[in-house]
Coordinates of C-alpha atoms in Angstrom, one line a residue:
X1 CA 116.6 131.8 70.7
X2 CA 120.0 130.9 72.0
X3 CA 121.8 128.3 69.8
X4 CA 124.7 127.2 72.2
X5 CA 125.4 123.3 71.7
X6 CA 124.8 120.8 74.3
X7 CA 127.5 118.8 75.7
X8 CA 127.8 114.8 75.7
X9 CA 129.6 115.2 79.1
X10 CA 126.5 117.3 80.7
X11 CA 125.4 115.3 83.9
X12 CA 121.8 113.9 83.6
X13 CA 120.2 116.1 85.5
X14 CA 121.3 118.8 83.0
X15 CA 120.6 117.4 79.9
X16 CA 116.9 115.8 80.6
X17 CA 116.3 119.7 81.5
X18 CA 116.0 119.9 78.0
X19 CA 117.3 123.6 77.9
X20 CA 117.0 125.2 74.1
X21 CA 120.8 126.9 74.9
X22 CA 123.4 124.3 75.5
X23 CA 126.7 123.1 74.7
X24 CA 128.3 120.8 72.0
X25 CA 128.6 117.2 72.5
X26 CA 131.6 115.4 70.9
X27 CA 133.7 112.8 71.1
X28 CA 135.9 114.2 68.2
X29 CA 133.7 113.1 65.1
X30 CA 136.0 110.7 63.9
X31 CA 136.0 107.4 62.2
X32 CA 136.8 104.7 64.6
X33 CA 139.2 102.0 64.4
X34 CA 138.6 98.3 65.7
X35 CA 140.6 97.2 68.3
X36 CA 141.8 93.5 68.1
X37 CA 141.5 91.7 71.5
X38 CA 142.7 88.1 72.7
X39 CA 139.8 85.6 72.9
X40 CA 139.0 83.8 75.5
X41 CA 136.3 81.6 75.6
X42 CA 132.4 82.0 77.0
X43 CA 130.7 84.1 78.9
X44 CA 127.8 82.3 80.7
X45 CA 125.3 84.0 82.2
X46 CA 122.2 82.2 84.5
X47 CA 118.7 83.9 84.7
X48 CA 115.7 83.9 86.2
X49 CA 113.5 84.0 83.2
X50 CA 113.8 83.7 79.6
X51 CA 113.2 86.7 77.2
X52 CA 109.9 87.1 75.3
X53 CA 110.7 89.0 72.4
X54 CA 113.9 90.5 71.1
X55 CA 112.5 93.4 68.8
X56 CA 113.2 96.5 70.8
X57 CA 109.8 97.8 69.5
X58 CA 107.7 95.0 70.8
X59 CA 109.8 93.9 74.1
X60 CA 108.3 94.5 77.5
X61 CA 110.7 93.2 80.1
X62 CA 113.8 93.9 81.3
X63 CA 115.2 89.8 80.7
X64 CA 114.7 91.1 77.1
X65 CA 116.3 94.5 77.0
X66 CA 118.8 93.3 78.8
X67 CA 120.0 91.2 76.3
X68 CA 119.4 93.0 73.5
X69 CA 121.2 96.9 74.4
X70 CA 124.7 97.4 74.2
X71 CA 125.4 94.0 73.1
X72 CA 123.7 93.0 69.1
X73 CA 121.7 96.8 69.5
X74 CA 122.8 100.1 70.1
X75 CA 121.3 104.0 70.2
X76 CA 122.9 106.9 69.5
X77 CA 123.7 108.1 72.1
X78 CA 124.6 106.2 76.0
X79 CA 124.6 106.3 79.5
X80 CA 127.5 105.4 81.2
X81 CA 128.3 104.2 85.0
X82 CA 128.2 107.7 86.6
X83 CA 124.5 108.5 84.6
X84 CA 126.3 110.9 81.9
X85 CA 125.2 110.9 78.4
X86 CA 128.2 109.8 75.8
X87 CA 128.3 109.3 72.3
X88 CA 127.8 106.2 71.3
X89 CA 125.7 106.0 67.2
X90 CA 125.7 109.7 67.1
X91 CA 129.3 111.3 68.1
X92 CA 128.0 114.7 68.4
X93 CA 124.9 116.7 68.8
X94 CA 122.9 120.0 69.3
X95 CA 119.7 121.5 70.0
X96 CA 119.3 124.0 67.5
X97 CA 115.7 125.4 68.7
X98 CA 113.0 123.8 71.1
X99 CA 111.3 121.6 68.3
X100 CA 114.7 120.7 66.7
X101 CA 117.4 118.3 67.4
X102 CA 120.6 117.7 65.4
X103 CA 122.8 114.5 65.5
X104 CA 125.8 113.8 63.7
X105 CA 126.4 110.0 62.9
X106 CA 129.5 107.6 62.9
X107 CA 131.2 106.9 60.3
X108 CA 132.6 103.2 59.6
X109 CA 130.0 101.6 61.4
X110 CA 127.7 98.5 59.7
X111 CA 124.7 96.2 61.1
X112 CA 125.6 93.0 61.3
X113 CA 123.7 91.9 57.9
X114 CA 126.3 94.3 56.1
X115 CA 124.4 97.7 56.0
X116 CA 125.9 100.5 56.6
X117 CA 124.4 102.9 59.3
X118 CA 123.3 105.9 58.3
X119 CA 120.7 108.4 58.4
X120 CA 118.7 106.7 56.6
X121 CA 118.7 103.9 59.2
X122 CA 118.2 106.0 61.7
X123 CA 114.9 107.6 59.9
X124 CA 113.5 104.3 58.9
X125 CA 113.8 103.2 62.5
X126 CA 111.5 105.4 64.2
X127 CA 109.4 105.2 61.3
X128 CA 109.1 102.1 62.1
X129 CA 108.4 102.5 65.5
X130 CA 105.9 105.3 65.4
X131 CA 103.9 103.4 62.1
X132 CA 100.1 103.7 62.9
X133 CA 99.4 100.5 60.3
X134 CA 101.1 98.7 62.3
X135 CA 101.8 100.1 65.7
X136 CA 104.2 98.7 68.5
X137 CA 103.7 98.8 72.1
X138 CA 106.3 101.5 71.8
X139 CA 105.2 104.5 69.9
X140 CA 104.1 106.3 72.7
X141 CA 107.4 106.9 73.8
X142 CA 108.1 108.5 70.3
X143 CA 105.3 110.3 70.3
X144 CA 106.7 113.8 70.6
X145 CA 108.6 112.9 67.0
X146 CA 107.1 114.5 64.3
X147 CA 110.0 113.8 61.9
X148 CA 113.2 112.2 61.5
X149 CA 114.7 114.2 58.4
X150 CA 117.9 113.0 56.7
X151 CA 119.8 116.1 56.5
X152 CA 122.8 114.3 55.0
X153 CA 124.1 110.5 55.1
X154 CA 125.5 111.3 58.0
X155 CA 123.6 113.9 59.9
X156 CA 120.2 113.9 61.0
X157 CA 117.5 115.7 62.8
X158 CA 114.8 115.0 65.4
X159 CA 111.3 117.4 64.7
X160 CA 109.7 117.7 67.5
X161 CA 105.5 118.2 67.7
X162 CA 106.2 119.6 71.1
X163 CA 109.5 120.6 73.3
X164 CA 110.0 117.0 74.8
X165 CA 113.2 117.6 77.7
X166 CA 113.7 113.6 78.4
X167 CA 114.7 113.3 74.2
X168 CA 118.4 111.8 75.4
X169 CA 116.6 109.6 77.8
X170 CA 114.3 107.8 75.0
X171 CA 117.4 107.7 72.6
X172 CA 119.9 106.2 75.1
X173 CA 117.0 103.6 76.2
X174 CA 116.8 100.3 74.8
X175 CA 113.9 101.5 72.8
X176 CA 116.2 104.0 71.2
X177 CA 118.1 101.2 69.5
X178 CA 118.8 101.4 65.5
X179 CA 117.4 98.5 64.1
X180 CA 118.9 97.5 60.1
X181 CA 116.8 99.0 57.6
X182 CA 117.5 95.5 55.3
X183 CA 116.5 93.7 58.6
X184 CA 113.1 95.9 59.3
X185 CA 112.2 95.0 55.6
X186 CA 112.9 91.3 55.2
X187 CA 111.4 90.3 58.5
X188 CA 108.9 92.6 59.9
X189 CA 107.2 91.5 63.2
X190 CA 109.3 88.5 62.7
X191 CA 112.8 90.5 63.8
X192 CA 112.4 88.8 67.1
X193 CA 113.8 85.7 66.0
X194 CA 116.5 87.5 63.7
X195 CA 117.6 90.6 66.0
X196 CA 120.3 92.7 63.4
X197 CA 122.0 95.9 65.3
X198 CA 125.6 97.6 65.2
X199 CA 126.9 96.0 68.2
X200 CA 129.7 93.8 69.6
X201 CA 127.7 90.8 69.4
X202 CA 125.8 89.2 66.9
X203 CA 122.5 87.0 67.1
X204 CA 123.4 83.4 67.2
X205 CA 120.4 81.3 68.5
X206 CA 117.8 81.2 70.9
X207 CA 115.5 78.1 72.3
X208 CA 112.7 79.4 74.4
X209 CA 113.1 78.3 77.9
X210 CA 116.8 77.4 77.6
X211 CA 119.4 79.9 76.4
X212 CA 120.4 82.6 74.0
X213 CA 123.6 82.8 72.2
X214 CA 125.5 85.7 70.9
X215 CA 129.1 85.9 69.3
X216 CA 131.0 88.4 69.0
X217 CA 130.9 90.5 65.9
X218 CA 134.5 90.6 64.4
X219 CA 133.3 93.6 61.9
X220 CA 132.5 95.8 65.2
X221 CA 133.4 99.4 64.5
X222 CA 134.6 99.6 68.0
X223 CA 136.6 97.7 70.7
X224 CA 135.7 94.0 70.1
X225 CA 134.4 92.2 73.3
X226 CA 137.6 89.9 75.1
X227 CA 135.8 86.7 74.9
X228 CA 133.9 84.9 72.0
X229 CA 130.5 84.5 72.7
X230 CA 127.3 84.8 75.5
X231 CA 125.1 82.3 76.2
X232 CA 122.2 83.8 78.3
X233 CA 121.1 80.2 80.3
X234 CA 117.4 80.3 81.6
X235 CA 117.7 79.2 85.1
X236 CA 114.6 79.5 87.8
X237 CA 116.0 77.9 90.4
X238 CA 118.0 80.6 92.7
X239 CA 119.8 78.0 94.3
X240 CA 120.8 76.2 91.1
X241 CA 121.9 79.9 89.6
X242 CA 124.3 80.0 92.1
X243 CA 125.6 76.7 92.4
X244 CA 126.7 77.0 88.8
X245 CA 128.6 79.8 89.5
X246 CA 130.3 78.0 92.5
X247 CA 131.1 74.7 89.9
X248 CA 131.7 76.6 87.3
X249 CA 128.9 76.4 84.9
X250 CA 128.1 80.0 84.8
X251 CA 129.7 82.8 85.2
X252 CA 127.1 85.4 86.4
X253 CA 123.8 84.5 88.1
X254 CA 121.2 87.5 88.1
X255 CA 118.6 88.4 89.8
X256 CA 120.4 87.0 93.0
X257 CA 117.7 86.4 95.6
X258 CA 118.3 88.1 99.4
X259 CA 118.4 84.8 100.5
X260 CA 121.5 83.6 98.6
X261 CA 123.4 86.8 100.0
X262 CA 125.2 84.9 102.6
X263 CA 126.3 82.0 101.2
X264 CA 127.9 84.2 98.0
X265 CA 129.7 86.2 100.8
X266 CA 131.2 83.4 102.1
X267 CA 132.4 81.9 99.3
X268 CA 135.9 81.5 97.7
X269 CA 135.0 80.9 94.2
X270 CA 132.2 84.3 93.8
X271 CA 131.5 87.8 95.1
X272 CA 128.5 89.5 95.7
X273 CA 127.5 92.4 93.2
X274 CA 125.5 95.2 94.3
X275 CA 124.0 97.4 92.2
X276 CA 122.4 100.9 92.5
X277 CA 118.7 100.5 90.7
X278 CA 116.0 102.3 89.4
X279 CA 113.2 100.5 89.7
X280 CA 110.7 100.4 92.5
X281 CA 108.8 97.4 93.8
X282 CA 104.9 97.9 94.0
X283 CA 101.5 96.2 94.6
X284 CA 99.0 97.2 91.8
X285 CA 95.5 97.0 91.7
X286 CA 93.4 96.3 88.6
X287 CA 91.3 99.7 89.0
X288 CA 88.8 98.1 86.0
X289 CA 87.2 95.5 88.2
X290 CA 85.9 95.3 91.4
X291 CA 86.4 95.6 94.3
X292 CA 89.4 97.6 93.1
X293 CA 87.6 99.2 90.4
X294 CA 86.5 101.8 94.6
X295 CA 89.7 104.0 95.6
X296 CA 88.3 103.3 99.5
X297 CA 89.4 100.0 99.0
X298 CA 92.7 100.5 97.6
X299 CA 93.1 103.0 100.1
X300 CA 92.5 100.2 102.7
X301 CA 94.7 97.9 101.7
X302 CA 97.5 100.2 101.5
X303 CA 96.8 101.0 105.1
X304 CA 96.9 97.9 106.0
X305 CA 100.5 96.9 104.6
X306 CA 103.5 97.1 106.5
X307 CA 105.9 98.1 104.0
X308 CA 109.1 97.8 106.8
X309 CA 107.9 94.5 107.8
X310 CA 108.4 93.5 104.4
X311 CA 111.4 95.1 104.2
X312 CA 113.2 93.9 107.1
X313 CA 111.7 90.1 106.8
X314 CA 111.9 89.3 102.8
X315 CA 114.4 91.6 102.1
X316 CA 116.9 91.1 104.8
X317 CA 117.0 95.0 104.5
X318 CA 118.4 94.9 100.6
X319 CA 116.8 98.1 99.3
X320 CA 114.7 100.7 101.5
X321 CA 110.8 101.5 102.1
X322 CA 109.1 103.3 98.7
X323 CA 106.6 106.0 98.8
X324 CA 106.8 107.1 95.2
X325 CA 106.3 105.3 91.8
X326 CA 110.1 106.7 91.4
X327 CA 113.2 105.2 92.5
X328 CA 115.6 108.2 94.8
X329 CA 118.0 108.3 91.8
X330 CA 115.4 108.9 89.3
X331 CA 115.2 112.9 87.9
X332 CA 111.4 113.6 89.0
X333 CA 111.8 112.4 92.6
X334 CA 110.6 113.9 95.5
X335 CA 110.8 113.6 99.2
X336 CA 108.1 115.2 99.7
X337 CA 105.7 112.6 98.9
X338 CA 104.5 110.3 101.6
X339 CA 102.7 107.2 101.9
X340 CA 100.2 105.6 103.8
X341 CA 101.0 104.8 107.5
X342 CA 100.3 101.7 108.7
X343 CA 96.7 101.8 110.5
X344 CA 94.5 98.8 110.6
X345 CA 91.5 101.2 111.8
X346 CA 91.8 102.9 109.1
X347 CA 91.7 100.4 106.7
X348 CA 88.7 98.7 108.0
X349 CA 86.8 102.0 108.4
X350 CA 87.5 102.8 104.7
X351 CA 86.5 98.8 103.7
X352 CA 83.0 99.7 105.6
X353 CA 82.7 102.7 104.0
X354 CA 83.0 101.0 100.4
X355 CA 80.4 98.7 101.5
X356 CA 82.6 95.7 102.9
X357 CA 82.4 95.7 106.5
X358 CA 82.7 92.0 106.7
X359 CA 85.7 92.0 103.9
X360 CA 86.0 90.6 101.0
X361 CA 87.8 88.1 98.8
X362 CA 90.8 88.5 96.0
X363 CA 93.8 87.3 94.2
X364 CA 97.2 88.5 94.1
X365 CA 98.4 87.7 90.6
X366 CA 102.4 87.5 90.5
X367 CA 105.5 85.6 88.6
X368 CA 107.5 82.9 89.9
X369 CA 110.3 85.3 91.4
X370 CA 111.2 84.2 95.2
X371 CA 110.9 87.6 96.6
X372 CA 107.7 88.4 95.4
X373 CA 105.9 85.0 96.3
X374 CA 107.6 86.0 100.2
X375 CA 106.0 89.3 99.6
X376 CA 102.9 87.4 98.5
X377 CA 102.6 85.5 101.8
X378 CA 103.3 88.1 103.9
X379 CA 100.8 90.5 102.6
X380 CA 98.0 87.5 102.8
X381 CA 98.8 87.5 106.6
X382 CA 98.9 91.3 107.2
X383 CA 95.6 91.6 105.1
X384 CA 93.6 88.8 107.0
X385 CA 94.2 91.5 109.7
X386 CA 91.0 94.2 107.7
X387 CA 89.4 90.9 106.6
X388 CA 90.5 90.1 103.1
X389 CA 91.0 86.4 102.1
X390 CA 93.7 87.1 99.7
X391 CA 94.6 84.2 97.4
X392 CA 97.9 84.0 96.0
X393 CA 98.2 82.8 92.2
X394 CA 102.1 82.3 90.9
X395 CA 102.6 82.3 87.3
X396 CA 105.6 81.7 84.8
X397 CA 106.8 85.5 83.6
X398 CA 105.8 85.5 80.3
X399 CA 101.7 84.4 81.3
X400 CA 102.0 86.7 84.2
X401 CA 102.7 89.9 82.3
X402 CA 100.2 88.8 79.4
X403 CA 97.2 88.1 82.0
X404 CA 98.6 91.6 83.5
X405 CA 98.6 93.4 80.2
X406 CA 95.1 92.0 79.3
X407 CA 93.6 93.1 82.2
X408 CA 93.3 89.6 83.8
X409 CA 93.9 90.4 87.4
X410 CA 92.8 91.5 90.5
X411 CA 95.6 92.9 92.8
X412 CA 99.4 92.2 91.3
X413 CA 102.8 92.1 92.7
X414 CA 105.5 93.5 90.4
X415 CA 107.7 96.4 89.9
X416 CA 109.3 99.0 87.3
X417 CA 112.7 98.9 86.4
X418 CA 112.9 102.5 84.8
X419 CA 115.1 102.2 81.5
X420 CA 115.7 105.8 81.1
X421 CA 116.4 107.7 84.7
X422 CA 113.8 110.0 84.2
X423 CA 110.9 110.6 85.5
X424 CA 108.6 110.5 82.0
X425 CA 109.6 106.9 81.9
X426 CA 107.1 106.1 84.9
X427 CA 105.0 108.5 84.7
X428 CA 103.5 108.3 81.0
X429 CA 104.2 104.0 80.7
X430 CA 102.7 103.3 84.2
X431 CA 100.3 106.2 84.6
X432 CA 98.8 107.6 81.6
X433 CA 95.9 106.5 80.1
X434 CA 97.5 105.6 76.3
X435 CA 99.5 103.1 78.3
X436 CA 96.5 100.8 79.5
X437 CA 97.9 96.9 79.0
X438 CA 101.1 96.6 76.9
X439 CA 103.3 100.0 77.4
X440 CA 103.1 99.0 81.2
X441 CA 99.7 100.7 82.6
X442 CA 98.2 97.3 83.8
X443 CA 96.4 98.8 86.8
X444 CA 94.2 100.2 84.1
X445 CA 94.2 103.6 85.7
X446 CA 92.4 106.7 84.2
X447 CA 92.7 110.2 85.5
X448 CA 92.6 112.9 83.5
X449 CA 94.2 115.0 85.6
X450 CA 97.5 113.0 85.8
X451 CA 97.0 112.9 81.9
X452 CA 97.6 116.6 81.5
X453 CA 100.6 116.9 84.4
X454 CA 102.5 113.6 82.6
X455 CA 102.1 115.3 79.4
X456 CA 103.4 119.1 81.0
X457 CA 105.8 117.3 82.7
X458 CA 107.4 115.9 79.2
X459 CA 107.3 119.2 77.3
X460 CA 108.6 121.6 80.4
X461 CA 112.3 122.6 79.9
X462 CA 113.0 124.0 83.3
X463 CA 114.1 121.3 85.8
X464 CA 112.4 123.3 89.0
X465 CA 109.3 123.6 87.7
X466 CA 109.5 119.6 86.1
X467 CA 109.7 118.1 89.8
X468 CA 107.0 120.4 90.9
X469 CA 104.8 119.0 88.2
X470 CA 105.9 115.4 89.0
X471 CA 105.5 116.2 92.5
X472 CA 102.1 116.9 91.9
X473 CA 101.1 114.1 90.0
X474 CA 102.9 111.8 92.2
X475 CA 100.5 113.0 95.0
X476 CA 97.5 112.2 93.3
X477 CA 98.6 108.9 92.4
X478 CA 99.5 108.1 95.5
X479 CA 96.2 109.1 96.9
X480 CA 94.5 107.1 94.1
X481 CA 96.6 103.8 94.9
X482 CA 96.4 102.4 91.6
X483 CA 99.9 101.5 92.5
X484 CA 101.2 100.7 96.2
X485 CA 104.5 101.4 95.7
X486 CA 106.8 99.3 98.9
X487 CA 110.2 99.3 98.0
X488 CA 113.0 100.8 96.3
X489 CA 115.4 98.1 95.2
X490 CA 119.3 97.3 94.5
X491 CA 120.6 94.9 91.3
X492 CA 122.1 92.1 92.7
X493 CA 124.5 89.3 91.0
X494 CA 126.8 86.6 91.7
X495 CA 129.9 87.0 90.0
X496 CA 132.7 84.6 89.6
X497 CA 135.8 85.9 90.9
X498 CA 138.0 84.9 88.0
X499 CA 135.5 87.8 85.6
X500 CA 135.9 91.5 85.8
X501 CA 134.1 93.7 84.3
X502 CA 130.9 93.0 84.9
X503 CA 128.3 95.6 86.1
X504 CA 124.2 95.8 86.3
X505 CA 122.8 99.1 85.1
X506 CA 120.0 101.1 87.7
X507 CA 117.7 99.9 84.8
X508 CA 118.3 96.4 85.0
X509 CA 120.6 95.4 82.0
X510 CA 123.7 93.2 82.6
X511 CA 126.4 95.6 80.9
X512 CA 129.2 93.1 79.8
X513 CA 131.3 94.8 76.9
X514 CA 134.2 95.1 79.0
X515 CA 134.5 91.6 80.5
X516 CA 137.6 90.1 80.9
X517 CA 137.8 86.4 82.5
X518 CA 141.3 84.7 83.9

């Protein structure tokens, strides 16, 4: 075995190839100093929807995450603007063998309750995480982790049950976060509501349906944040988002709408942001009930959607036509998979063959997000075209994703903002059979098949042969339409032009350390 050390400045497509030899990664192992900075003032930030849990273990949307990494939580390691992995918790690390994983830990740095970080943290973390008496929604993306051993306070290492390439992935993830031993202790399944990380901000307050507040953390072991705190405003009105930004109110709207693009373009007082993404827009199909529960009539309806249509009329050409569960930018994605072409004779051959020549009825579950109810509508008209009667029902977030994760629809409309860039992310939360509800399987999909290629795909070191496996299992999905994916998307915001600093990861996540405001 070849014990070269792997570099924190490797690219991502190198180091999710999870090769045994490799380079070290360092950004000098040394303590690191606060850096004083002028304060000046608040942050606000409108959004479309609240969070619904704060506990990286127990979160499942990006309006959580995204308010939680980089800002009260961070991983050990990160991924910067140009997708490279730095240090961040850990300063350095090797691989020392396939099963084995070394990380060496700052010194200097605390949680925000006091506690020191250490290796100890880090171990009672993903214990924490990967606990079977009392499991988290999580744990599957630990589950390559056999043991986090404490080789000193300040040096740990990963044991592996299998060679897992995508380890840097899972660790610079919001998942990955270090969560305060005291913390994990005292509160339990109650750390929602009392979030306690390393980072540049602390937890303040948070009233559901209104706002969270952090401030900054004047302890930081690293450059403090320019301003003093961040009040994350829940805002579902698009146009109200941005009119707060043009009075004032706010700083930064998210989840900017298409349909506000012009009027921020035009304005004197914002500019537009536009942000390279991950995530992929999809229909899904609850493959546990009928009709959907027959591939023929997922099949049909895929045929009978007119993904450039949507494109071109909801969009306003933001984003570009999907064919794959994976975003372009995402390691594990191919061009060679293709989609269904738009054929109405299709479609209705395939519903006669499943034994609904005359149709049939269904609902379209979906959240309250613009977009998506336009998407809604226009799939209702292209799918009275085969005969469905397609209902549309519009839910707040939070019920939408529990009714999704319970298994409570028919066909949805949603999408998956992959927090890692690789292609495992997908693949084993949206696909895999362990991930049915919670993790993010909510089209209930079972296939063996893809079980085994997902699981391959995880442990295989060599990047060639990791796309050919994900190429593979992409194909089958795609044939099995338990997802209609339809568009690739972009991360859009309104920013005030008086803020700099100010950027929207491809997962999703406001990044805002680095803020300054005039």
């Amino acid at each position: 075995m070849n014990r070269k050390i792997v570099s924190a400045f490797l690219i991502l497509t190198l180091a999710l190839a999870g090769c045994t030899s490799a380079k070290e990664a360092s950004d000098g192992n040394k303590e690191t100093t606060p850096t004083a900075q002028k304060n000046t003032g608040t942050l606000i930030v409108a959004r479309l929807s609240d969070a619904n849990n704060l506990d990286p273990h127990f979160s499942t949307q990006i309006n959580s995450m995204a308010v939680i990494q980089h800002k009260i939580y961070e991983g050990l390691v990160q991924l910067d603007k140009n997708s490279e992995y730095k240090p961040l918790l850990a300063t350095e690390w090797k691989q020392l063998n396939d099963l084995t994983w070394e990380f060496k830990l700052r010194k200097g740095a605390a949680f925000h309750d006091g506690t020191p970080f250490n290796a100890e943290a880090v171990r009672k973390t993903i214990a924490r995480v990967l606990d079977k008496k009392e499991p988290t929604p999580k744990a599957n993306l630990f589950s390559m982790i056999k043991e986090v051993k404490a080789v000193d306070e300040y040096t740990v290492q990963f044991l592996l049950e299998y060679p897992f390439a995508p380890l840097l992935s899972i660790l610079a993830s919001a998942e990955g976060s270090i969560l305060s031993p005291k913390a994990i202790e005292q509160y339990g399944k109650e750390l929602t509501k009392h979030p306690t990380g390393t980072g540049p901000f602390r937890f303040e307050s948070w009233t559901p349906g209104q706002e969270i507040v952090l401030v900054k953390n004047e302890s930081y072991w690293g450059d403090q944040p320019k301003f003093n705190k961040v009040i994350f405003k829940t805002v579902p009105e698009d146009t109200t988002r941005v009119a707060m930004i043009e009075t004032g109110e706010a700083q930064v709207a998210e989840q900017l709408p298409v349909t506000e693009i012009e009027r921020v373009n035009s304005s004197s007082t914002m500019s537009l942001g536009r942000f390279d993404a991950f995530a992929v827009d999809h229909i899904g199909f609850n493959t546990s009930k009928k009709p959907f529960d027959d591939a023929r009539v997922r099949q049909a309806v895929a045929y009978a959607i007119d993904k450039e249509a949507i494109i071109k009329g909801v969009y306003n050409n933001v984003g570009k036509v999907a064919n794959s569960s994976l975003g372009p930018k995402v390691i594990g994605y191919s061009t060679n998979i293709k989609g269904f072409a738009y054929d109405l004779n299709k479609a209705k051959q395939l519903l006669a063959e499943a034994g609904y020549p005359n149709g049939l009825k269904a609902t379209v579950y979906l959240n309250d997000n613009k977009a998506r109810i336009n998407v809604a509508e226009v799939v209702q008209s292209q799918l009275k075209g085969i005969g469905i009667d397609l209902q549309v029902k519009v839910m707040e977030f939070g019920a939408y994703i529990d009714a999704a994760s319970k298994a409570q629809t028919e066909m949805f409309i949603s999408g998956w903002g992959n927090a890692t860039g690789d292609a495992d992310y997908n693949q084993y939360n949206l696909f895999h059979s362990s991930s049915h509800g919670v993790p993010g399987n909510h089209s209930f999909y079972t296939n063996k098949e893809v079980d085994a290629l997902i699981e391959s795909g995880r442990k295989e070191a060599d990047p060639e042969k990791r796309k050919q496996i994900y190429e593979k299992a992409q194909a089958i999905e795609i044939n099995d339409v338990a997802l209609l994916p339809y568009r690739s998307s972009e991360n859009l915001a309104a920013i005030a032009k008086n803020v700099q600093g100010v950027w929207i990861s491809p997962s999703g996540y406001i990044e805002i350390n680095d803020v300054t405001m005039k």
